XYZ file of C-alpha atoms in Angstrom:
467
model
C -153.555 -76.474 3.472
C -155.505 -79.642 2.789
C -154.527 -81.054 6.167
C -155.644 -77.875 7.945
C -158.984 -77.878 6.139
C -159.651 -81.521 6.983
C -158.983 -80.778 10.676
C -161.296 -77.804 10.546
C -163.970 -79.907 8.888
C -163.587 -82.551 11.614
C -163.886 -80.006 14.397
C -166.851 -78.419 12.622
C -168.747 -81.729 12.434
C -167.765 -82.581 16.009
C -169.087 -79.203 17.206
C -172.550 -79.711 15.642
C -172.741 -83.431 16.400
C -175.933 -84.840 15.128
C -178.245 -81.821 14.794
C -181.262 -82.149 17.055
C -184.435 -80.216 16.311
C -186.442 -79.025 19.309
C -189.643 -77.116 19.980
C -189.284 -73.476 18.757
C -189.413 -70.691 21.232
C -192.127 -68.955 19.219
C -194.240 -72.134 18.599
C -197.294 -70.682 20.348
C -197.259 -67.238 18.756
C -198.952 -68.076 15.479
C -201.004 -71.151 14.434
C -198.941 -71.965 11.400
C -195.745 -72.312 13.492
C -197.161 -74.577 16.170
C -195.988 -77.775 14.544
C -192.566 -76.477 13.682
C -189.260 -77.548 15.202
C -186.027 -75.478 15.193
C -182.282 -75.960 15.262
C -179.238 -73.666 15.109
C -175.982 -74.995 13.653
C -172.471 -73.573 13.403
C -170.811 -73.498 9.960
C -167.506 -72.033 8.724
C -167.643 -68.236 8.338
C -165.494 -68.495 5.208
C -165.270 -71.917 3.543
C -161.876 -72.956 2.197
C -159.865 -70.182 3.796
C -157.515 -69.688 6.739
C -160.305 -68.070 8.776
C -161.350 -70.358 11.558
C -164.396 -68.446 12.800
C -167.876 -69.900 12.565
C -171.334 -68.422 12.031
C -174.752 -69.631 13.257
C -177.428 -70.773 10.852
C -181.099 -71.072 11.904
C -183.407 -73.670 10.345
C -187.136 -74.214 10.943
C -188.629 -77.623 10.147
C -192.275 -78.481 9.549
C -192.588 -82.270 9.854
C -194.407 -84.232 7.177
C -198.199 -84.528 7.807
C -198.370 -88.075 6.454
C -195.951 -90.954 6.385
C -192.578 -89.277 5.633
C -191.002 -89.944 2.235
C -188.430 -87.161 2.007
C -187.867 -83.443 2.283
C -188.243 -80.095 0.510
C -186.205 -76.992 1.252
C -187.828 -73.555 0.733
C -185.225 -70.934 -0.107
C -186.332 -67.324 0.421
C -185.647 -64.358 -1.862
C -184.011 -61.006 -1.261
C -181.131 -60.842 -0.825
C -181.944 -59.851 2.753
C -185.184 -61.800 3.267
C -185.316 -64.419 6.040
C -187.213 -67.657 5.946
C -190.103 -65.827 7.562
C -191.034 -64.460 4.078
C -192.095 -68.028 3.207
C -193.951 -68.949 6.362
C -197.303 -67.732 4.938
C -197.032 -70.265 2.073
C -195.834 -73.264 4.152
C -199.422 -74.526 4.448
C -199.705 -74.506 0.695
C -196.486 -76.575 0.347
C -197.752 -78.940 3.062
C -200.874 -79.644 0.942
C -198.747 -80.209 -2.145
C -196.158 -82.362 -0.313
C -197.921 -83.867 2.759
C -195.334 -86.693 2.912
C -192.272 -84.429 2.959
C -190.570 -82.569 5.790
C -190.443 -78.880 4.925
C -187.244 -77.065 5.860
C -187.026 -73.232 5.886
C -183.543 -71.806 6.587
C -182.558 -68.253 7.389
C -179.752 -67.244 4.993
C -176.595 -66.075 6.719
C -177.200 -62.367 7.483
C -180.923 -62.765 7.993
C -183.532 -63.782 10.577
C -182.071 -65.739 13.461
C -178.854 -66.659 11.630
C -175.623 -64.745 12.168
C -175.750 -61.100 11.046
C -173.469 -58.613 9.359
C -174.161 -56.250 12.317
C -174.487 -58.673 15.207
C -175.518 -56.089 17.778
C -177.698 -53.750 15.693
C -179.555 -56.547 13.848
C -180.135 -58.670 16.960
C -183.723 -59.660 17.835
C -183.018 -58.117 21.251
C -181.924 -54.710 19.802
C -184.099 -51.559 19.936
C -185.786 -52.185 16.589
C -185.410 -55.971 16.595
C -183.553 -57.279 13.499
C -184.560 -54.088 11.628
C -182.193 -51.100 11.872
C -183.671 -48.009 13.493
C -182.381 -44.575 14.559
C -178.759 -44.492 15.595
C -178.364 -48.214 14.762
C -177.841 -47.279 11.128
C -174.711 -45.309 11.813
C -173.213 -47.769 14.279
C -173.974 -50.741 11.957
C -172.252 -49.011 8.976
C -169.370 -48.183 11.246
C -169.065 -51.788 12.257
C -169.086 -52.864 8.590
C -166.231 -50.539 7.676
C -164.141 -51.669 10.670
C -164.811 -55.361 9.966
C -164.568 -55.482 6.158
C -163.016 -58.952 5.935
C -165.939 -60.244 8.032
C -168.489 -58.469 5.831
C -166.977 -60.002 2.673
C -167.853 -63.489 3.913
C -171.552 -62.770 3.387
C -171.332 -63.727 -0.283
C -173.735 -65.698 -2.465
C -171.197 -68.528 -2.730
C -170.715 -68.862 1.046
C -174.541 -68.754 1.451
C -174.816 -71.522 -1.197
C -172.251 -73.613 0.654
C -174.305 -73.094 3.812
C -177.352 -74.406 2.015
C -175.495 -77.433 0.623
C -174.226 -78.357 4.091
C -177.716 -78.007 5.636
C -179.339 -80.146 2.931
C -176.762 -82.867 3.334
C -176.857 -82.736 7.165
C -180.561 -82.366 7.894
C -182.607 -83.776 4.962
C -182.674 -87.390 6.001
C -183.593 -90.361 3.837
C -185.958 -90.278 0.856
C -186.581 -87.895 -1.965
C -185.007 -84.430 -1.771
C -186.451 -81.304 -3.449
C -185.504 -77.611 -3.369
C -187.703 -74.582 -4.068
C -186.338 -71.064 -4.538
C -188.090 -67.766 -5.344
C -186.595 -64.609 -6.816
C -183.035 -64.132 -5.348
C -183.533 -67.661 -3.950
C -183.402 -68.983 -7.590
C -179.974 -67.364 -7.885
C -178.813 -68.913 -4.661
C -180.096 -72.411 -5.656
C -178.379 -72.173 -8.977
C -175.129 -71.103 -7.287
C -175.549 -74.174 -5.014
C -175.811 -76.391 -8.103
C -172.666 -74.781 -9.583
C -170.660 -75.886 -6.566
C -170.795 -79.578 -7.547
C -172.997 -82.657 -7.568
C -175.963 -82.620 -5.176
C -178.437 -85.479 -5.196
C -181.821 -83.864 -5.737
C -184.973 -85.346 -7.169
C -186.311 -82.024 -8.327
C -185.807 -78.264 -8.253
C -188.569 -75.633 -8.420
C -187.521 -72.129 -9.485
C -190.217 -69.460 -8.986
C -189.704 -66.092 -10.738
C -186.228 -66.831 -12.093
C -183.698 -63.959 -11.944
C -181.860 -62.951 -15.151
C -178.295 -63.971 -15.776
C -175.759 -61.857 -13.830
C -174.271 -60.485 -17.063
C -177.619 -59.678 -18.703
C -177.270 -55.931 -19.102
C -180.831 -55.388 -20.234
C -182.631 -56.878 -17.226
C -180.179 -56.226 -14.404
C -181.203 -54.383 -11.216
C -179.899 -51.031 -12.525
C -182.470 -51.318 -15.337
C -185.304 -52.376 -12.995
C -187.359 -49.276 -13.855
C -187.300 -50.183 -17.544
C -188.519 -53.670 -16.664
C -191.293 -52.246 -14.479
C -192.236 -49.697 -17.183
C -192.457 -52.289 -19.915
C -194.808 -54.485 -17.856
C -196.910 -51.456 -16.902
C -197.213 -50.413 -20.515
C -198.311 -53.868 -21.543
C -200.965 -53.754 -18.868
C -202.236 -50.359 -20.036
C -202.339 -51.516 -23.646
C -204.497 -54.430 -22.542
C -206.981 -52.199 -20.825
C -206.973 -49.647 -23.651
C -207.720 -52.449 -26.099
C -210.590 -53.658 -23.961
C -212.057 -50.152 -23.610
C -211.981 -49.486 -27.323
C -211.008 -46.071 -28.677
C -210.720 -44.236 -25.415
C -209.172 -40.803 -25.909
C -206.804 -39.907 -24.533
C -205.388 -43.430 -23.855
C -204.597 -44.567 -20.345
C -200.880 -44.089 -21.154
C -201.433 -40.565 -22.301
C -203.543 -39.812 -19.245
C -200.891 -41.197 -16.897
C -198.174 -39.257 -18.644
C -200.191 -36.070 -18.101
C -200.789 -36.966 -14.446
C -197.059 -37.464 -13.838
C -196.286 -34.166 -15.530
C -198.887 -32.326 -13.465
C -197.666 -33.900 -10.234
C -194.335 -32.214 -10.778
C -195.481 -28.801 -12.079
C -198.989 -28.163 -10.820
C -198.846 -27.319 -7.137
C -202.617 -27.208 -6.684
C -202.845 -30.739 -8.133
C -199.803 -32.080 -6.299
C -200.917 -30.989 -2.819
C -203.590 -33.656 -2.834
C -201.206 -36.417 -3.881
C -198.831 -38.606 -1.795
C -195.255 -37.247 -1.520
C -193.841 -40.308 -3.281
C -193.155 -40.137 -7.008
C -196.286 -41.067 -8.911
C -194.423 -43.433 -11.303
C -193.027 -45.335 -8.333
C -196.475 -45.665 -6.791
C -197.834 -47.103 -10.085
C -194.846 -49.416 -10.269
C -195.696 -50.768 -6.824
C -199.294 -51.459 -7.928
C -198.052 -53.978 -10.465
C -196.988 -56.388 -7.684
C -200.433 -56.981 -6.169
C -203.154 -58.388 -8.511
C -206.016 -56.949 -6.489
C -204.532 -53.442 -6.770
C -203.332 -53.915 -10.304
C -206.905 -54.393 -11.555
C -207.755 -50.934 -10.222
C -205.122 -49.048 -12.237
C -207.484 -47.896 -15.000
C -209.911 -46.492 -12.444
C -207.112 -44.765 -10.561
C -205.772 -43.126 -13.719
C -209.215 -41.943 -14.833
C -209.970 -40.581 -11.377
C -206.674 -38.658 -11.184
C -207.402 -37.230 -14.572
C -210.457 -35.674 -12.945
C -208.463 -34.470 -9.964
C -209.782 -37.205 -7.722
C -207.027 -38.811 -5.675
C -209.383 -40.989 -3.627
C -208.806 -44.270 -5.533
C -205.034 -43.682 -5.495
C -204.953 -43.154 -1.721
C -207.140 -46.256 -1.267
C -204.690 -48.326 -3.366
C -201.743 -47.102 -1.343
C -203.528 -47.996 1.885
C -204.236 -51.498 0.489
C -200.594 -52.004 -0.493
C -199.413 -50.811 2.914
C -201.842 -53.130 4.707
C -200.796 -56.088 2.571
C -197.086 -55.812 3.404
C -197.832 -54.957 7.029
C -200.098 -57.971 7.504
C -197.883 -60.301 5.503
C -195.010 -60.229 7.937
C -196.051 -58.489 11.122
C -196.676 -61.780 12.892
C -193.036 -62.852 12.731
C -190.234 -61.141 14.669
C -187.786 -62.065 11.958
C -189.682 -60.703 8.938
C -187.640 -57.514 8.409
C -185.187 -57.560 5.547
C -181.447 -57.097 6.223
C -180.562 -53.911 4.397
C -176.775 -54.382 5.013
C -176.860 -57.865 3.413
C -178.906 -56.651 0.477
C -176.456 -53.811 -0.078
C -173.327 -55.983 0.067
C -174.593 -58.715 -2.289
C -176.227 -56.326 -4.700
C -173.201 -54.059 -4.947
C -170.818 -56.976 -5.214
C -172.594 -59.201 -7.732
C -175.953 -57.913 -8.975
C -175.231 -54.326 -10.079
C -173.197 -54.465 -13.294
C -173.146 -50.615 -13.498
C -171.577 -49.679 -10.153
C -170.297 -46.424 -11.591
C -173.827 -45.104 -12.315
C -174.732 -41.957 -10.347
C -178.079 -41.297 -8.741
C -178.497 -38.255 -10.991
C -177.971 -40.437 -14.015
C -180.622 -42.901 -12.782
C -183.098 -39.972 -12.469
C -182.203 -38.845 -16.003
C -182.589 -42.345 -17.419
C -186.033 -42.700 -15.866
C -187.514 -39.543 -17.351
C -190.539 -40.467 -19.433
C -191.155 -43.779 -17.745
C -194.695 -44.218 -16.468
C -193.934 -47.090 -14.051
C -190.643 -47.063 -12.163
C -188.824 -48.814 -9.289
C -186.949 -47.027 -6.445
C -184.276 -49.763 -6.598
C -181.895 -48.387 -9.298
C -181.516 -45.127 -7.354
C -181.125 -46.934 -4.095
C -178.225 -49.148 -5.296
C -176.392 -46.303 -7.204
C -173.291 -44.767 -5.623
C -172.714 -47.643 -3.145
C -170.396 -46.853 -0.328
C -170.620 -50.167 1.565
C -167.846 -52.782 1.560
C -167.941 -55.249 -1.279
C -166.353 -58.574 -2.197
C -164.781 -59.626 -5.448
C -166.373 -61.871 -8.074
C -165.393 -65.512 -7.782
C -165.197 -68.247 -10.358
C -168.975 -68.851 -10.220
C -170.019 -65.363 -11.219
C -172.325 -65.227 -14.230
C -171.938 -68.989 -14.707
C -174.435 -71.836 -14.836
C -174.309 -75.339 -13.372
C -172.609 -78.070 -15.329
C -175.563 -80.403 -14.623
C -179.096 -79.683 -13.504
C -181.469 -82.023 -11.638
C -184.999 -82.296 -13.084
C -186.182 -78.645 -12.856
C -189.411 -76.784 -13.130
C -189.138 -72.997 -13.753
C -192.378 -71.133 -13.376
C -192.660 -67.501 -14.299
C -195.292 -64.841 -14.608
C -195.811 -63.142 -17.978
C -196.323 -59.753 -16.219
C -193.558 -59.997 -13.667
C -192.411 -56.374 -12.977
C -189.240 -57.466 -11.076
C -187.712 -60.415 -12.982
C -188.850 -59.919 -16.574
C -190.180 -62.884 -18.449
C -187.748 -62.266 -21.310
C -184.835 -62.225 -18.866
C -185.990 -65.519 -17.420
C -186.305 -66.995 -20.904
C -182.752 -66.023 -21.743
C -181.579 -67.650 -18.568
C -183.482 -70.855 -19.326
C -181.815 -70.999 -22.723
C -178.410 -71.142 -21.057
C -179.626 -73.940 -18.768
C -181.530 -75.935 -21.407
C -178.657 -78.316 -22.275
C -177.679 -78.906 -18.662
C -180.578 -81.281 -17.844
C -184.324 -81.735 -18.026
C -185.789 -78.212 -17.731
C -189.494 -77.345 -17.871
C -190.340 -73.646 -18.367
C -193.968 -72.794 -17.607
C -195.540 -69.379 -17.934
C -198.391 -68.223 -15.758
C -200.428 -65.873 -17.887
C -200.641 -62.306 -16.454
C -199.010 -63.346 -13.154
C -196.665 -60.927 -11.309
C -193.628 -61.890 -9.202
C -193.800 -64.835 -6.710
C -196.091 -67.385 -8.332
C -196.540 -69.619 -5.232
C -198.053 -66.681 -3.340
C -200.098 -64.841 -5.947
C -201.054 -67.643 -8.355
C -201.326 -70.678 -6.059
C -203.713 -72.631 -8.332
C -201.357 -72.324 -11.306
C -198.393 -73.238 -9.097
C -200.133 -76.347 -7.947
C -201.125 -77.358 -11.492
C -197.620 -76.914 -12.810
C -195.922 -78.703 -9.865
C -198.304 -81.623 -9.950
C -197.855 -82.070 -13.706
C -194.078 -81.886 -13.260
C -194.111 -84.516 -10.501
C -196.273 -86.818 -12.591
C -194.079 -86.362 -15.701
C -196.811 -84.739 -17.671
C -196.445 -81.795 -20.071
C -198.391 -78.545 -19.761
C -200.209 -77.733 -22.997
C -198.452 -74.777 -24.562
C -196.265 -74.520 -21.450
C -198.714 -71.972 -20.121
C -201.237 -72.065 -17.255
C -203.863 -69.614 -16.102
C -205.041 -68.662 -12.604
C -208.120 -66.582 -11.751
C -206.213 -65.102 -8.831
C -204.098 -63.069 -11.237
C -206.760 -62.408 -13.921
C -206.742 -58.774 -15.161
C -210.564 -58.467 -14.971
């Protein structure tokens, strides 16, 4: 076996040669991509197995703006998000690291890298990389008839991809890695695989441990609700003795939306608690929650509809410029069902029952319940932590409705004896600090690079202020 693997490794290196970046095909479509260079490499489909197939990986590079001193890799979240989800913040990283090359890869299964459904998720398909219409059925059919292929789209194989890319493309100088959300899980899996020479790691919105049964994806609605409740308590405290409280008013609104037809007919079709859960992600909308609740209590749905329009516009505008922005639903389903849903037996009806009484909820628990897609088995890295950590900055929002601050803290405690770990909280920030709290992100990163401590390990940012 060792001989065969060494031959495969030789052929694999020979096939890629020395990777050469070239001008990207889409370089002239958006200003922020004009300086970027692109490359596609072939890597093993399944590392360390008898399978000899390869898969393509796409990487976009933004060359250093000043004299080059190293590189930083930006690892997107998801699972299912391509590197395009980080293109809007590349300029921010270029300001922070003007002397570093910035690399943004597409995980296997996303963007311009090889897909789980090669035909249906192709850029040239009817809906582009997003599944539309009959593509859903044919894609799922392909997954069931190619289950061994689908199983290669694991976190560990994606981490091995990332390790290869870093070693192959980074060049001389200092090497840093940034990951956000699921990207933090992928980076930590990378560090579990073995020694990797990195000068620093930045983990933004750290996911909970895989065996944390309180903050897992199946309990996402409870996480969202707890953050929403904290927010309402803040606004109630600021308003004084408002009666009924915002929580009581929202509870009445949700009840009326389900039993008062005259009231419900003026509301969106989506569950009210899910809509309020979505508002927690965007600071500009989050500030309007008290007004929205008070207006709905007076049968005025105007502010609610305006908030929904603002949320829709944000997500539309955030990624519409990039042809590879759409998430890969097949990849998200496979990874989530295989590794990130510790209650796979839970039924959708049980999720609904569990969520009764919650004022802020997430659609995710119901979406991942009763999975029917192919899955892969846990490997030796599941629910583990790296034996050794490079110098690491973990930065997390105190009002993160996706990856709860307490879940992140528990994870940090497991990592604390593995190396030099700094855990910085951004007061009142939601998920994705680099995007929504850029000033705090810069402050924390600069202090980390200069070897300075943050007073109280907490920073503030007016971008995420509640008032």
